[in-house]
Coordinates of C-alpha atoms in Angstrom, one line a residue:
M27 CA 10.6 71.5 -107.5
N28 CA 13.6 70.0 -105.7
L29 CA 15.1 71.5 -102.6
S30 CA 18.1 73.1 -104.3
S31 CA 15.9 74.9 -106.7
T32 CA 13.6 75.9 -103.8
I33 CA 16.5 77.6 -102.0
K34 CA 17.5 79.5 -105.1
S35 CA 13.9 80.7 -105.7
I36 CA 13.7 81.8 -102.0
Q37 CA 16.9 83.8 -102.5
D38 CA 15.4 85.4 -105.6
I39 CA 12.3 86.4 -103.7
M40 CA 14.4 88.0 -101.0
R41 CA 16.3 90.0 -103.6
K42 CA 13.0 91.8 -104.4
D43 CA 12.6 92.9 -100.7
D44 CA 14.0 96.3 -99.9
G45 CA 14.9 95.3 -96.4
V46 CA 17.3 92.5 -97.2
D47 CA 20.8 93.7 -98.3
G48 CA 23.4 91.1 -99.4
D49 CA 24.0 87.4 -99.1
A50 CA 24.7 87.4 -95.4
Q51 CA 21.4 89.0 -94.5
R52 CA 19.5 86.7 -96.9
L53 CA 21.1 83.8 -95.2
G54 CA 20.4 85.1 -91.7
Q55 CA 16.8 85.7 -92.7
L56 CA 16.3 82.3 -94.2
T57 CA 18.0 80.5 -91.3
W58 CA 15.8 81.8 -88.5
M59 CA 12.8 80.9 -90.5
L60 CA 14.2 77.5 -91.3
F61 CA 15.0 77.0 -87.6
L62 CA 11.4 77.6 -86.6
K63 CA 10.1 75.3 -89.4
V64 CA 12.5 72.5 -88.6
F65 CA 11.9 72.9 -84.8
D66 CA 8.2 72.7 -85.4
Q67 CA 8.5 69.5 -87.3
R68 CA 10.8 68.0 -84.7
E69 CA 8.2 68.9 -82.1
E70 CA 5.6 66.9 -84.0
E71 CA 7.9 63.9 -83.6
W72 CA 8.4 64.5 -79.9
E73 CA 4.7 64.9 -79.4
D74 CA 4.1 61.6 -81.1
D75 CA 6.7 59.9 -78.8
D76 CA 5.6 61.6 -75.6
A77 CA 2.0 62.7 -75.0
S78 CA 3.1 64.9 -72.1
Y79 CA 5.5 67.0 -74.2
E80 CA 5.0 70.8 -73.8
S81 CA 6.5 73.2 -76.2
P82 CA 8.8 75.9 -74.9
L83 CA 7.1 78.3 -77.4
P84 CA 3.9 80.2 -76.6
E85 CA 1.1 78.6 -78.7
A86 CA 0.6 81.7 -80.9
L87 CA 4.3 81.7 -81.8
R88 CA 4.7 78.2 -82.9
W89 CA 5.3 77.9 -86.7
R90 CA 2.1 75.8 -87.1
N91 CA 0.0 78.6 -85.6
W92 CA 1.1 81.6 -87.6
A93 CA 3.3 80.6 -90.6
A94 CA 2.1 77.2 -91.8
Y95 CA -0.2 77.3 -94.7
V96 CA -3.6 75.6 -93.7
P97 CA -6.6 74.5 -95.8
G98 CA -9.2 77.2 -96.3
V99 CA -12.9 76.8 -96.8
D100 CA -12.3 75.9 -100.4
G101 CA -9.8 73.2 -99.4
K102 CA -6.8 75.0 -100.8
K103 CA -3.9 75.8 -98.5
A104 CA -3.7 79.5 -97.6
P105 CA -1.6 81.6 -95.2
Q106 CA -2.9 82.2 -91.6
K107 CA -1.7 85.8 -91.6
A108 CA -2.5 88.5 -94.2
A109 CA 0.3 90.1 -96.0
S110 CA -0.6 93.4 -94.4
D111 CA -0.4 91.9 -90.9
I112 CA 2.5 89.5 -90.9
I113 CA 5.5 91.9 -90.8
G114 CA 3.9 93.7 -87.7
F115 CA 3.3 90.3 -86.1
V116 CA 7.0 89.2 -86.6
N117 CA 8.5 92.4 -85.5
N118 CA 6.2 93.3 -82.6
Q119 CA 5.2 89.9 -81.2
L120 CA 7.3 87.0 -82.4
F121 CA 10.8 88.5 -82.0
P122 CA 10.3 90.4 -78.8
A123 CA 8.8 87.3 -77.1
L124 CA 11.5 84.9 -78.3
K125 CA 14.3 87.3 -77.5
E126 CA 13.0 87.6 -73.9
L127 CA 11.6 84.1 -73.6
E128 CA 11.3 83.3 -69.9
I129 CA 13.5 80.3 -68.9
P130 CA 11.9 78.1 -66.2
V131 CA 13.8 77.3 -63.0
F132 CA 15.2 73.8 -62.9
D133 CA 13.1 71.5 -60.7
A134 CA 14.4 68.0 -60.0
E135 CA 10.9 66.8 -58.9
K136 CA 9.3 68.0 -62.1
N137 CA 12.3 66.6 -64.1
N138 CA 12.2 69.6 -66.3
A139 CA 15.8 69.7 -67.4
T140 CA 14.8 69.1 -71.1
S141 CA 12.3 72.0 -71.0
V142 CA 14.9 74.3 -69.4
A143 CA 17.5 73.4 -72.0
L144 CA 15.0 74.0 -74.9
H145 CA 14.0 77.4 -73.6
K146 CA 17.7 78.4 -73.4
V147 CA 18.3 77.2 -77.0
I148 CA 15.5 79.2 -78.4
R149 CA 16.3 82.4 -76.5
G150 CA 20.0 82.0 -77.4
V151 CA 19.1 81.6 -81.1
F152 CA 16.9 84.7 -81.2
E153 CA 18.7 87.1 -78.8
D154 CA 20.7 88.7 -81.6
A155 CA 18.6 87.6 -84.7
N156 CA 16.7 90.1 -86.9
N157 CA 13.9 90.1 -89.3
Y158 CA 15.2 92.1 -92.3
M159 CA 12.2 91.7 -94.6
K160 CA 9.8 94.6 -95.0
S161 CA 7.3 93.2 -97.5
G162 CA 4.6 91.0 -96.1
T163 CA 3.9 89.6 -99.6
Q164 CA 7.5 88.5 -100.1
L165 CA 7.7 87.1 -96.6
L166 CA 4.6 85.0 -97.3
A167 CA 6.1 83.8 -100.6
V168 CA 9.2 82.6 -98.7
I169 CA 7.1 80.8 -96.1
E170 CA 5.1 79.1 -98.9
K171 CA 8.3 77.8 -100.5
L172 CA 9.6 76.5 -97.1
E173 CA 6.2 74.8 -96.6
E174 CA 6.5 73.1 -99.9
A175 CA 10.1 72.1 -99.5
I176 CA 10.7 71.1 -95.9
N177 CA 8.7 68.0 -94.9
F178 CA 10.3 65.7 -92.3
H179 CA 7.6 63.1 -92.8
D180 CA 9.0 62.6 -96.3
F181 CA 12.1 60.5 -95.7
K182 CA 13.5 61.4 -99.2
T183 CA 13.3 65.1 -98.2
R184 CA 14.8 64.4 -94.8
A185 CA 17.7 62.5 -96.3
N186 CA 18.5 65.4 -98.7
I187 CA 18.0 68.3 -96.4
G188 CA 21.5 68.0 -95.0
D189 CA 22.9 68.4 -98.5
V190 CA 20.8 71.4 -99.2
Y191 CA 21.8 72.9 -95.8
E192 CA 25.4 72.3 -96.8
Q193 CA 24.7 74.2 -100.0
L194 CA 23.4 77.1 -97.9
L195 CA 26.6 77.1 -95.8
N196 CA 28.7 76.9 -99.0
D197 CA 27.0 80.1 -100.1
L198 CA 28.7 81.8 -97.1
R199 CA 31.9 81.7 -99.1
G200 CA 30.5 84.5 -101.2
A201 CA 28.9 86.4 -98.3
G202 CA 31.7 88.8 -97.4
N203 CA 33.3 88.2 -94.0
A204 CA 30.8 85.5 -93.2
G205 CA 33.0 83.2 -95.3
E206 CA 35.3 82.7 -92.3
F207 CA 32.7 80.4 -90.7
Y208 CA 32.7 77.8 -93.4
T209 CA 35.2 75.0 -93.7
P210 CA 34.8 72.7 -96.7
R211 CA 33.1 69.4 -95.9
A212 CA 36.1 67.4 -97.3
I213 CA 38.3 69.0 -94.6
T214 CA 35.9 68.5 -91.7
A215 CA 35.2 64.9 -92.7
F216 CA 38.9 64.1 -93.1
M217 CA 39.9 65.6 -89.8
A218 CA 37.1 63.9 -87.9
D219 CA 38.0 60.6 -89.5
R220 CA 41.7 61.0 -88.5
I221 CA 40.9 62.1 -84.9
N222 CA 38.5 59.2 -84.7
P223 CA 36.4 59.9 -81.6
R224 CA 35.2 56.6 -80.1
L225 CA 31.6 56.2 -79.1
N226 CA 32.3 53.1 -77.0
N227 CA 34.7 55.1 -74.9
R228 CA 32.3 58.0 -74.7
E229 CA 34.9 60.4 -76.0
T230 CA 33.8 64.1 -76.0
V231 CA 34.4 66.3 -79.0
M232 CA 34.7 70.0 -78.9
D233 CA 35.0 72.9 -81.4
P234 CA 35.8 76.1 -79.4
A235 CA 35.2 78.2 -82.6
C236 CA 32.4 76.1 -84.1
G237 CA 31.1 78.5 -86.7
T238 CA 28.2 76.8 -88.6
G239 CA 29.0 73.4 -87.0
G240 CA 30.8 71.7 -89.9
F241 CA 33.3 69.9 -87.6
L242 CA 30.6 69.0 -85.1
T243 CA 28.3 67.5 -87.8
A244 CA 31.3 65.6 -89.2
A245 CA 32.0 64.2 -85.7
I246 CA 28.3 63.3 -85.2
D247 CA 28.4 61.4 -88.5
H248 CA 31.6 59.7 -87.5
L249 CA 30.1 58.6 -84.2
R250 CA 26.9 57.4 -85.7
N251 CA 28.8 55.3 -88.2
Q252 CA 30.0 53.3 -85.2
I253 CA 26.4 52.3 -84.2
T254 CA 25.7 48.7 -85.2
T255 CA 22.7 46.3 -84.7
K256 CA 24.3 45.4 -81.4
S257 CA 24.4 49.0 -80.1
S258 CA 22.1 49.9 -77.3
A259 CA 19.6 52.8 -77.2
E260 CA 22.0 54.4 -74.7
D261 CA 24.7 54.4 -77.4
K262 CA 22.4 56.3 -79.7
R263 CA 21.4 58.8 -77.0
A264 CA 25.0 59.4 -75.9
I265 CA 26.1 61.2 -79.0
E266 CA 24.1 64.3 -78.1
D267 CA 26.1 64.6 -74.8
L268 CA 29.5 64.1 -76.5
I269 CA 29.2 67.1 -78.8
R270 CA 30.2 70.6 -77.6
G271 CA 30.6 73.9 -79.4
I272 CA 31.1 77.6 -78.7
E273 CA 30.5 80.4 -81.2
K274 CA 30.9 84.1 -80.7
K275 CA 28.8 85.5 -83.5
Q276 CA 25.1 85.4 -83.9
L277 CA 24.6 84.3 -87.5
P278 CA 27.0 81.2 -87.4
H279 CA 25.6 80.3 -84.0
L280 CA 22.0 80.3 -85.5
L281 CA 23.3 78.3 -88.4
C282 CA 25.0 75.8 -86.2
T283 CA 22.0 75.3 -83.9
T284 CA 19.8 74.6 -86.9
N285 CA 22.5 72.3 -88.3
M286 CA 22.4 70.3 -85.0
L287 CA 18.6 69.9 -85.3
L288 CA 18.9 68.7 -88.8
H289 CA 21.5 66.2 -87.7
G290 CA 19.2 64.7 -85.1
I291 CA 20.5 66.6 -82.0
D292 CA 17.2 67.2 -80.2
I293 CA 18.5 69.7 -77.7
P294 CA 21.5 71.6 -79.0
S295 CA 22.0 73.4 -75.7
Q296 CA 25.7 72.4 -75.8
I297 CA 26.2 74.9 -78.7
E298 CA 26.9 78.0 -76.6
H299 CA 26.6 81.5 -77.9
K300 CA 29.6 83.3 -76.3
N301 CA 33.2 84.3 -76.9
T302 CA 35.5 81.4 -76.0
L303 CA 38.5 83.8 -75.8
G304 CA 36.5 86.1 -73.5
I305 CA 36.4 83.5 -70.8
G306 CA 39.0 84.2 -68.1
W307 CA 42.1 82.0 -68.2
N308 CA 41.5 80.8 -64.6
E309 CA 37.7 80.3 -65.2
W310 CA 38.4 77.1 -67.2
S311 CA 38.1 74.1 -65.0
A312 CA 39.4 70.5 -65.3
N313 CA 36.0 69.1 -65.9
Q314 CA 35.6 71.2 -69.0
K315 CA 38.5 69.4 -70.7
V316 CA 37.6 67.1 -73.6
D317 CA 39.0 64.0 -75.4
C318 CA 39.0 65.4 -78.9
I319 CA 39.2 68.9 -80.4
I320 CA 38.6 69.6 -84.1
T321 CA 38.6 73.2 -85.1
N322 CA 39.5 75.9 -87.6
P323 CA 40.0 78.9 -85.3
P324 CA 39.7 82.3 -87.0
F325 CA 43.1 83.6 -88.0
G326 CA 44.4 87.0 -88.9
G327 CA 42.0 88.8 -86.6
Y328 CA 42.5 90.5 -83.3
E329 CA 40.5 90.5 -80.1
D330 CA 39.4 93.7 -78.4
D331 CA 41.6 95.3 -75.7
G332 CA 41.2 93.5 -72.4
V333 CA 40.3 90.1 -73.9
G334 CA 43.1 87.7 -72.8
S335 CA 44.6 90.2 -70.4
D336 CA 44.8 87.5 -67.7
Y337 CA 46.7 85.0 -69.9
P338 CA 50.1 84.0 -68.6
A339 CA 52.7 86.8 -69.5
D340 CA 54.6 84.7 -72.0
L341 CA 51.3 83.7 -73.8
K342 CA 49.7 87.2 -74.0
T343 CA 48.5 88.1 -77.5
R344 CA 45.5 89.5 -79.2
E345 CA 45.8 87.4 -82.4
T346 CA 42.8 85.0 -82.4
A347 CA 44.4 81.8 -83.7
D348 CA 47.3 82.2 -81.2
M349 CA 44.9 82.6 -78.3
F350 CA 43.0 79.5 -79.3
M351 CA 46.2 77.5 -79.5
A352 CA 47.2 78.5 -76.0
L353 CA 43.8 77.5 -74.7
I354 CA 43.7 74.2 -76.5
I355 CA 47.1 73.2 -75.2
K356 CA 46.8 74.4 -71.6
K357 CA 43.0 74.4 -70.8
L358 CA 40.8 72.4 -73.2
L359 CA 42.6 69.1 -74.1
K360 CA 42.7 66.2 -71.6
E361 CA 45.9 64.2 -71.1
N362 CA 46.1 61.8 -74.1
G363 CA 43.4 63.9 -75.8
R364 CA 43.7 64.3 -79.5
A365 CA 43.4 67.5 -81.6
A366 CA 43.3 68.5 -85.2
V367 CA 43.6 72.3 -86.0
V368 CA 43.6 74.3 -89.2
L369 CA 46.3 76.9 -89.1
P370 CA 47.9 79.2 -91.8
D371 CA 51.5 79.1 -92.9
G372 CA 52.2 82.1 -90.8
F373 CA 51.9 80.0 -87.6
L374 CA 54.5 77.6 -88.9
F375 CA 57.2 80.1 -89.7
G376 CA 56.2 82.9 -87.2
D377 CA 58.4 83.8 -84.3
G378 CA 57.8 85.9 -81.1
I379 CA 54.6 84.7 -79.5
K380 CA 54.2 82.1 -82.2
G381 CA 57.6 80.7 -81.4
T382 CA 56.7 80.5 -77.8
L383 CA 53.4 78.7 -78.6
K384 CA 55.2 76.2 -80.8
K385 CA 57.7 75.4 -78.1
L386 CA 54.7 74.9 -75.7
L387 CA 53.0 72.7 -78.3
L388 CA 56.1 70.5 -78.9
Q389 CA 56.8 70.3 -75.1
E390 CA 53.3 69.4 -73.9
C391 CA 52.0 67.6 -76.9
K392 CA 53.1 65.1 -79.5
L393 CA 52.8 66.9 -82.8
H394 CA 52.9 63.9 -85.0
T395 CA 51.5 65.1 -88.4
I396 CA 51.2 68.3 -90.4
I397 CA 49.2 68.1 -93.7
R398 CA 50.2 70.9 -95.9
L399 CA 47.3 72.1 -98.0
P400 CA 47.8 73.9 -101.3
K401 CA 46.5 77.4 -102.1
G402 CA 42.8 78.0 -102.7
V403 CA 41.2 75.5 -100.3
F404 CA 39.3 78.4 -98.6
A405 CA 38.9 80.5 -101.7
P406 CA 37.4 83.0 -102.2
Y407 CA 37.4 83.9 -98.5
T408 CA 41.2 83.6 -98.4
T409 CA 44.0 82.4 -100.7
I410 CA 46.4 81.9 -97.8
K411 CA 48.0 78.5 -97.6
T412 CA 46.8 76.4 -94.6
N413 CA 47.9 73.4 -92.7
L414 CA 46.2 70.7 -90.7
L415 CA 48.0 70.0 -87.4
F416 CA 47.4 66.7 -85.6
F417 CA 48.7 66.3 -82.1
T418 CA 48.1 64.4 -78.8
K419 CA 48.4 65.9 -75.3
G420 CA 51.2 64.2 -73.4
A421 CA 51.1 63.1 -69.8
R422 CA 52.5 65.7 -67.4
V423 CA 56.2 65.3 -66.5
D424 CA 57.5 66.9 -63.4
D425 CA 61.2 66.0 -63.3
G426 CA 62.5 69.6 -63.3
S427 CA 63.7 69.4 -66.9
E428 CA 62.4 70.8 -70.1
H429 CA 60.6 67.7 -71.4
F430 CA 59.4 67.5 -75.0
H431 CA 56.7 65.0 -76.0
T432 CA 57.5 65.7 -79.7
D433 CA 60.6 63.9 -81.1
S434 CA 59.7 63.8 -84.8
I435 CA 57.1 65.3 -87.0
W436 CA 55.7 63.9 -90.2
F437 CA 54.7 66.2 -93.0
Y438 CA 52.4 65.3 -96.0
E439 CA 52.0 67.7 -98.9
H440 CA 48.5 67.4 -100.3
P441 CA 48.7 67.8 -104.1
Y442 CA 46.1 69.3 -106.4
P443 CA 44.1 66.7 -108.4
P444 CA 45.4 66.2 -112.0
G445 CA 44.5 69.2 -114.2
Y446 CA 43.9 71.6 -111.2
K447 CA 46.0 74.7 -110.6
S448 CA 43.9 75.9 -107.7
Y449 CA 40.6 75.2 -105.9
S450 CA 37.6 77.4 -106.2
K451 CA 33.9 77.6 -105.2
T452 CA 32.9 75.6 -108.3
K453 CA 35.9 73.2 -108.0
P454 CA 36.3 72.6 -104.2
I455 CA 38.5 70.1 -102.5
R456 CA 36.9 66.7 -102.3
L457 CA 37.1 64.0 -99.6
E458 CA 38.3 61.3 -102.1
E459 CA 41.5 63.3 -102.6
F460 CA 42.5 62.4 -99.0
K461 CA 42.5 58.6 -99.7
P462 CA 46.3 58.6 -100.1
E463 CA 46.8 60.2 -96.7
Q464 CA 44.3 57.8 -95.1
D465 CA 46.1 54.8 -96.7
W466 CA 49.5 56.2 -95.5
W467 CA 48.4 57.2 -92.0
G468 CA 49.1 54.2 -89.9
D469 CA 48.5 54.0 -86.2
E470 CA 49.6 56.2 -83.3
S471 CA 49.8 53.3 -80.9
D472 CA 53.0 52.0 -82.6
D473 CA 54.2 55.6 -83.3
F474 CA 53.1 55.3 -87.0
A475 CA 55.7 52.6 -87.7
S476 CA 54.2 51.8 -91.1
R477 CA 54.7 55.3 -92.5
E478 CA 57.3 55.7 -95.2
E479 CA 58.6 58.7 -97.0
N480 CA 57.4 59.3 -100.6
E481 CA 57.1 62.1 -103.0
F482 CA 54.5 63.8 -100.8
A483 CA 55.6 62.6 -97.3
W484 CA 58.7 63.3 -95.3
K485 CA 59.9 63.1 -91.7
V486 CA 61.7 65.8 -89.6
D487 CA 63.8 64.7 -86.7
F488 CA 62.9 67.5 -84.3
K489 CA 64.7 65.9 -81.4
S490 CA 68.1 66.0 -83.2
K491 CA 67.6 69.6 -84.3
R492 CA 66.7 70.6 -80.8
E493 CA 69.6 68.9 -79.2
Q494 CA 72.1 70.4 -81.7
A495 CA 70.6 73.8 -81.3
E496 CA 70.7 73.5 -77.5
A497 CA 74.4 72.4 -77.6
A498 CA 75.3 75.3 -79.8
A499 CA 73.4 77.8 -77.7
A500 CA 74.4 76.5 -74.3
P501 CA 77.9 78.2 -74.1
H502 CA 76.3 81.6 -74.9
W503 CA 73.6 81.1 -72.4
A504 CA 76.0 79.9 -69.8
N505 CA 78.2 83.0 -70.5
A506 CA 75.1 85.2 -70.1
E507 CA 74.2 83.6 -66.8
S508 CA 77.8 84.0 -65.6
L509 CA 77.9 87.6 -66.6
N510 CA 74.6 88.3 -64.9
N511 CA 75.8 86.6 -61.8
Q512 CA 78.9 88.8 -61.8
A513 CA 76.7 91.9 -62.3
S514 CA 74.6 90.8 -59.4
V515 CA 77.6 90.5 -57.1
L516 CA 78.5 94.1 -58.0
D517 CA 74.9 95.2 -57.5
N518 CA 74.9 93.7 -54.0
R519 CA 78.2 95.5 -53.3
I520 CA 76.5 98.8 -54.5
R521 CA 73.6 98.2 -52.1
D522 CA 76.0 97.6 -49.2
L523 CA 77.9 100.8 -50.0
R524 CA 74.7 102.8 -50.2
D525 CA 73.6 101.5 -46.8
S526 CA 77.1 102.3 -45.4
I527 CA 76.7 106.1 -46.0
K528 CA 73.1 106.4 -44.7
G529 CA 73.2 109.1 -42.0
V530 CA 76.9 110.0 -42.8
S531 CA 77.2 113.8 -43.1
D532 CA 81.0 114.0 -43.9
K533 CA 81.1 115.1 -47.6
T534 CA 84.6 113.7 -48.1
Q535 CA 83.7 110.3 -46.8
R536 CA 80.4 110.2 -48.8
Q537 CA 82.2 111.4 -52.0
S538 CA 84.7 108.5 -51.8
V539 CA 81.9 105.9 -51.4
E540 CA 79.8 107.5 -54.2
D541 CA 82.7 107.5 -56.6
E542 CA 83.2 103.7 -55.9
I543 CA 79.5 103.2 -56.4
E544 CA 79.6 105.0 -59.8
S545 CA 82.6 102.9 -60.9
L546 CA 80.9 99.6 -59.8
K547 CA 77.6 100.6 -61.6
A548 CA 79.5 101.2 -64.8
Q549 CA 81.1 97.8 -64.5
S550 CA 77.7 96.2 -63.7
D551 CA 76.0 97.9 -66.7
G552 CA 78.8 96.7 -69.0
L553 CA 78.4 93.1 -67.7
R554 CA 74.6 93.3 -68.2
L555 CA 75.0 94.5 -71.7
K556 CA 77.5 91.7 -72.5
A557 CA 75.0 89.2 -70.9
R558 CA 72.2 90.5 -73.2
D559 CA 74.5 90.0 -76.2
A560 CA 75.4 86.5 -75.1
Q561 CA 71.8 85.6 -74.5
A562 CA 70.8 87.0 -77.9
A563 CA 73.6 85.0 -79.6
G564 CA 72.3 81.8 -78.0
D565 CA 68.7 82.6 -78.9
R566 CA 69.7 83.2 -82.5
L567 CA 71.1 79.6 -82.6
Y568 CA 68.1 78.1 -80.7
W569 CA 64.8 79.6 -81.6
P570 CA 65.0 78.9 -85.4
I571 CA 64.2 75.2 -84.6
Y572 CA 60.6 76.3 -84.0
N573 CA 60.3 77.4 -87.6
L574 CA 58.1 74.5 -88.8
D575 CA 57.8 75.8 -92.4
F576 CA 59.6 72.8 -93.9
K577 CA 59.4 72.4 -97.7
N578 CA 59.0 69.0 -99.2
P579 CA 62.6 67.7 -99.8
N580 CA 61.3 64.9 -102.1
A581 CA 59.4 67.1 -104.5
P582 CA 61.1 68.3 -107.8
E583 CA 62.0 72.0 -107.7
E584 CA 59.3 74.0 -109.5
K585 CA 59.6 77.5 -110.6
S586 CA 56.4 79.4 -109.8
H587 CA 55.2 82.3 -111.9
D588 CA 52.2 82.9 -109.6
P589 CA 52.2 86.6 -108.7
D590 CA 50.9 86.0 -105.2
E591 CA 53.6 83.4 -104.4
L592 CA 56.3 85.6 -105.9
L593 CA 55.1 88.5 -103.8
I594 CA 55.2 86.4 -100.7
K595 CA 58.7 85.2 -101.5
Y596 CA 59.8 88.8 -102.2
K597 CA 58.3 90.0 -98.9
K598 CA 60.0 87.2 -97.0
L599 CA 63.3 88.0 -98.6
I600 CA 63.0 91.7 -97.7
G601 CA 62.2 90.7 -94.2
E602 CA 65.2 88.4 -93.9
I603 CA 67.5 91.2 -95.3
E604 CA 66.1 93.7 -92.8
E605 CA 66.5 91.2 -89.9
T606 CA 70.1 90.6 -90.9
E607 CA 70.8 94.4 -91.1
N608 CA 69.3 94.9 -87.7
Q609 CA 71.4 92.1 -86.2
L610 CA 74.5 93.6 -87.7
K611 CA 73.6 97.1 -86.4
N612 CA 72.9 95.7 -82.9
E613 CA 76.2 93.7 -82.8
L614 CA 78.1 96.8 -84.1
A615 CA 76.4 99.0 -81.5
A616 CA 77.2 96.5 -78.7
A617 CA 80.8 96.2 -79.8
L618 CA 81.2 100.0 -79.8
A619 CA 79.4 100.3 -76.5
H620 CA 81.9 97.9 -74.9
H621 CA 84.8 99.9 -76.4
F622 CA 83.5 103.2 -74.9
H623 CA 82.7 101.6 -71.6
E624 CA 86.3 100.2 -71.4
E625 CA 87.7 103.7 -72.3
E626 CA 85.6 105.4 -69.6
V627 CA 86.6 102.8 -67.0

């Protein structure tokens, strides 16, 4: 039986167990067992290489000593635990011990850093894991299948196991909300290829929302492809230290850790189980910055109250993707570091905090490329259209001006393959489809001089748009500043008048001053109101430049009859109408307010 068939048969066995409910639980159950099986076989290799190796697991809890099938008196392989005993062993001995696994204290003399790291990995994997199975018979049947299928000493099996694991991760797409943790392999491979982390430069790669580790394994493969016959043993060892990931939720963290073991990362301690967004804004240090970030941050969700409360005032938000973008730009990426991020269309056309974030991105980074993906890439988890943003962190400029590292942005609209109207689980996006983008890409060192516009690619001159908008908005902003300054002069005069009547008891004298104060306050309020109107008028001319939802000007106009797309267009149109109505109401109210103020004065 091949590995793919084995996995399917294991899932069928689990469906018979009353304790396992749904695809996500089946996957979680299979993964902790797969982790222990894979870890045990990796330990066999480490023991062969180092006679002094000591397992972080208590002897009785090692896979080989409770789960592995061993030859009986008749020579046939049989389980070590009876069906009536194994559930009690797993629930009452295995899980409690691994969840509370004692982590040794680091001792430089003993050189036990590896042991400490392995203890932390195992405890981290099991701290939130669960055994869902209730039937000892079914659990033994699953173990038997794993024993038959997973054999690292069989190089054919070892070569194929990565593909089978990818199939497991792909199954997440049908596992309810767990689907958010899976990014199609074609996307991860393409983004890693374009970011191009360099092994010879020891460039670090991070995914701050690493899910099941798809981007990190793509980066590992990309780095390993740079190893040649001339590479040193140190080059091969370095890859493990260059990969970093953080994952908030237990199941994807467990999947990711196992994924690292399968990809030859012996001590995946750099895959941390915590909430990236829960780390305080000022807790991030400069030495945590990395050379490359490749990520698909969760979008559309919101963090709990209090998370992100210490973010800068203009960047405060609870929307997850927005919070990740703020962190990437300000805290995670080194100067000249490169990033590739998956983001939905809503980020491109959104305003408010999204507008502020895009201004920050274009100021502090060179956003050089946006790949616009068609609908269905992440189906069935979501049908929202997504984009791949590629940018490089610029060097800091302290000249007192608003410096922008982005002058122009290239867009590339990724088309469906011939005959496709959408992607699906059975017809996913494929890496070969990105060959045109790879051929077109060029080199950032010459500012992508070789790029040319075509039916899928076009260039937006952001610098010109920005300068035109700034020129148009400047008079309104200058007027707002002037009006506020005039109001401030009046406010200072009001404070002086109030000080002048402190301790004055003469009512006539006080009334005269208070009347003047009231008149000045009315004038100040009127000026402030006019200043707000002038500021708003300038903002309406300026902020639309941060709408990056540019349509392909080179593509023929197509009339869509897709109900989802028509509904999106309808909602967008209704929103624009409401926005226009609100602007008209505000301007009318402001005009009438001025009129009444002048009459009162």
